[in-house]
PDB file of C-alpha atoms in Angstrom:
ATOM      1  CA  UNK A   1     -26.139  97.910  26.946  1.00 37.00           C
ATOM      2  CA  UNK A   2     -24.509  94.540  27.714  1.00 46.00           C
ATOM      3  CA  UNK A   3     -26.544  91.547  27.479  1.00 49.00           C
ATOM      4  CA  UNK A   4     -29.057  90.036  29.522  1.00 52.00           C
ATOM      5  CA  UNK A   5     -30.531  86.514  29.873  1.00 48.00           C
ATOM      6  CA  UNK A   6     -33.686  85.884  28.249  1.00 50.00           C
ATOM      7  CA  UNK A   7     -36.109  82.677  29.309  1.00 52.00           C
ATOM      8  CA  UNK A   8     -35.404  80.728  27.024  1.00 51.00           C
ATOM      9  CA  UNK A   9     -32.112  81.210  27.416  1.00 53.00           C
ATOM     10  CA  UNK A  10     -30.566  83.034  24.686  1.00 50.00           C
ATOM     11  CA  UNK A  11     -28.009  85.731  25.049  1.00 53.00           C
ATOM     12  CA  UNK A  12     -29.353  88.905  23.081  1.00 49.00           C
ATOM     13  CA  UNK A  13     -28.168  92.540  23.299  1.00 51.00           C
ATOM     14  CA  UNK A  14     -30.512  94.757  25.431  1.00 50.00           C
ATOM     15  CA  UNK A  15     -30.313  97.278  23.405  1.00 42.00           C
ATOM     16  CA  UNK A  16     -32.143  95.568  20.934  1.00 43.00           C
ATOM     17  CA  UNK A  17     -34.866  93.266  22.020  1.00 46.00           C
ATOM     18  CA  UNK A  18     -35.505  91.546  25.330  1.00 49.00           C
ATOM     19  CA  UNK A  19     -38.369  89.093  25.654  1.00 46.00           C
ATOM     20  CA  UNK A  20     -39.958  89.114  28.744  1.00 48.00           C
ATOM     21  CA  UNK A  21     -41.863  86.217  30.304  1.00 47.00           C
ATOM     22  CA  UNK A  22     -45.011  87.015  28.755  1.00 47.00           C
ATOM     23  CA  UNK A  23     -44.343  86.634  25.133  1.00 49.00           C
ATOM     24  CA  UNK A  24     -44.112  90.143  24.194  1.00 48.00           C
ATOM     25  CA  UNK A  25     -40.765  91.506  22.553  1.00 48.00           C
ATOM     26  CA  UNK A  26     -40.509  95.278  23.582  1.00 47.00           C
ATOM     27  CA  UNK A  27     -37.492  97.274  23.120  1.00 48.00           C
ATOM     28  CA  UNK A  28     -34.950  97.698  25.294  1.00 46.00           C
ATOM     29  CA  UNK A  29     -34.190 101.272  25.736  1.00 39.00           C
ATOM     30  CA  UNK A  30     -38.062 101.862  26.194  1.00 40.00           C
ATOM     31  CA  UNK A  31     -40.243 100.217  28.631  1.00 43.00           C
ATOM     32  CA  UNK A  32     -40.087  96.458  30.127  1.00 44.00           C
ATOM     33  CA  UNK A  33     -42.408  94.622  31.872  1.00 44.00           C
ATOM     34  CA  UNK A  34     -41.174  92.463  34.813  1.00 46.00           C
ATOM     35  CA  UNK A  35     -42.895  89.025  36.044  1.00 45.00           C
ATOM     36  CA  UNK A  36     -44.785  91.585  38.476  1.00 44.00           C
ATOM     37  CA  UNK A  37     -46.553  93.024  35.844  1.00 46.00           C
ATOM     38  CA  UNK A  38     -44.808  96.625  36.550  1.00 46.00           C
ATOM     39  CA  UNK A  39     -43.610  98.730  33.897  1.00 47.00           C
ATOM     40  CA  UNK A  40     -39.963 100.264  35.058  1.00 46.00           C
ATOM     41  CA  UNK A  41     -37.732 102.380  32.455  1.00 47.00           C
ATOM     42  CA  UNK A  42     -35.196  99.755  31.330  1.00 45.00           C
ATOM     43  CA  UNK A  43     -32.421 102.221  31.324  1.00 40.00           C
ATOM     44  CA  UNK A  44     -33.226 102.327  35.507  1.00 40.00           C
ATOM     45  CA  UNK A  45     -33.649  98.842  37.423  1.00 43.00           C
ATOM     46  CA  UNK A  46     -35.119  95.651  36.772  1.00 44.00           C
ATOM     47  CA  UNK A  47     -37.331  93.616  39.058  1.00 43.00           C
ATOM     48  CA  UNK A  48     -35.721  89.970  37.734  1.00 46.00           C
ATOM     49  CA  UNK A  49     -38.191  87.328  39.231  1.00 45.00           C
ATOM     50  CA  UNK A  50     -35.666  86.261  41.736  1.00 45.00           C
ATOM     51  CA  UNK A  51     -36.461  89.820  43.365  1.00 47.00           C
ATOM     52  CA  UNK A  52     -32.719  90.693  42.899  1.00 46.00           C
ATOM     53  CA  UNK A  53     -32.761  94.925  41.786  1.00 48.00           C
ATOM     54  CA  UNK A  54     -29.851  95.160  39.167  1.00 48.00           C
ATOM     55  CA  UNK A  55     -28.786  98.279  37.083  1.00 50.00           C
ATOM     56  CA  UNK A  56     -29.996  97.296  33.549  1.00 48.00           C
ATOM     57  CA  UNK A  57     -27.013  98.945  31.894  1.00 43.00           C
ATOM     58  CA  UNK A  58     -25.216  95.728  33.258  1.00 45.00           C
ATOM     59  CA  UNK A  59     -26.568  92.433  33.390  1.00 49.00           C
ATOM     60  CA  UNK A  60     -29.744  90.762  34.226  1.00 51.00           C
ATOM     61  CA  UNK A  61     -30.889  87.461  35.147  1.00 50.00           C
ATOM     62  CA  UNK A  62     -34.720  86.627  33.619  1.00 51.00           C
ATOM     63  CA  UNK A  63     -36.546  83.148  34.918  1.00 46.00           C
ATOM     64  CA  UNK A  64     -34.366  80.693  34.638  1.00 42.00           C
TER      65      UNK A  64
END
């Protein structure tokens, strides 16, 4: 609901669009899929590829 970090660094609200390190733009309130290749509901916890588990409601911190 805040805003999260993309990797090419660009602030965008995650309740829009996030881009994840593959390419793909998938929307935020559905599924995302982490450098690990897991799916994991975006509204629970994201895997960020520092291995840091943060609520996605708040903020988190992609690749760079």
């Amino acid at each position: 609901m805040a805003f999260e970090i993309s990797q090419t660094g660009l602030r965008i609200p995650a309740m829009a669009l996030e881009i994840s390190q593959t390419g793909l733009r998938t929307p935020a309130m559905a599924l995302g899929i982490s450098q690990t290749g897991l799916r994991t509901p975006a509204m629970a916890l994201g895997i960020s590829q520092t291995g840091l588990r943060t609520p996605a409601m708040a903020l988190e911190v992609s690749q760079i």
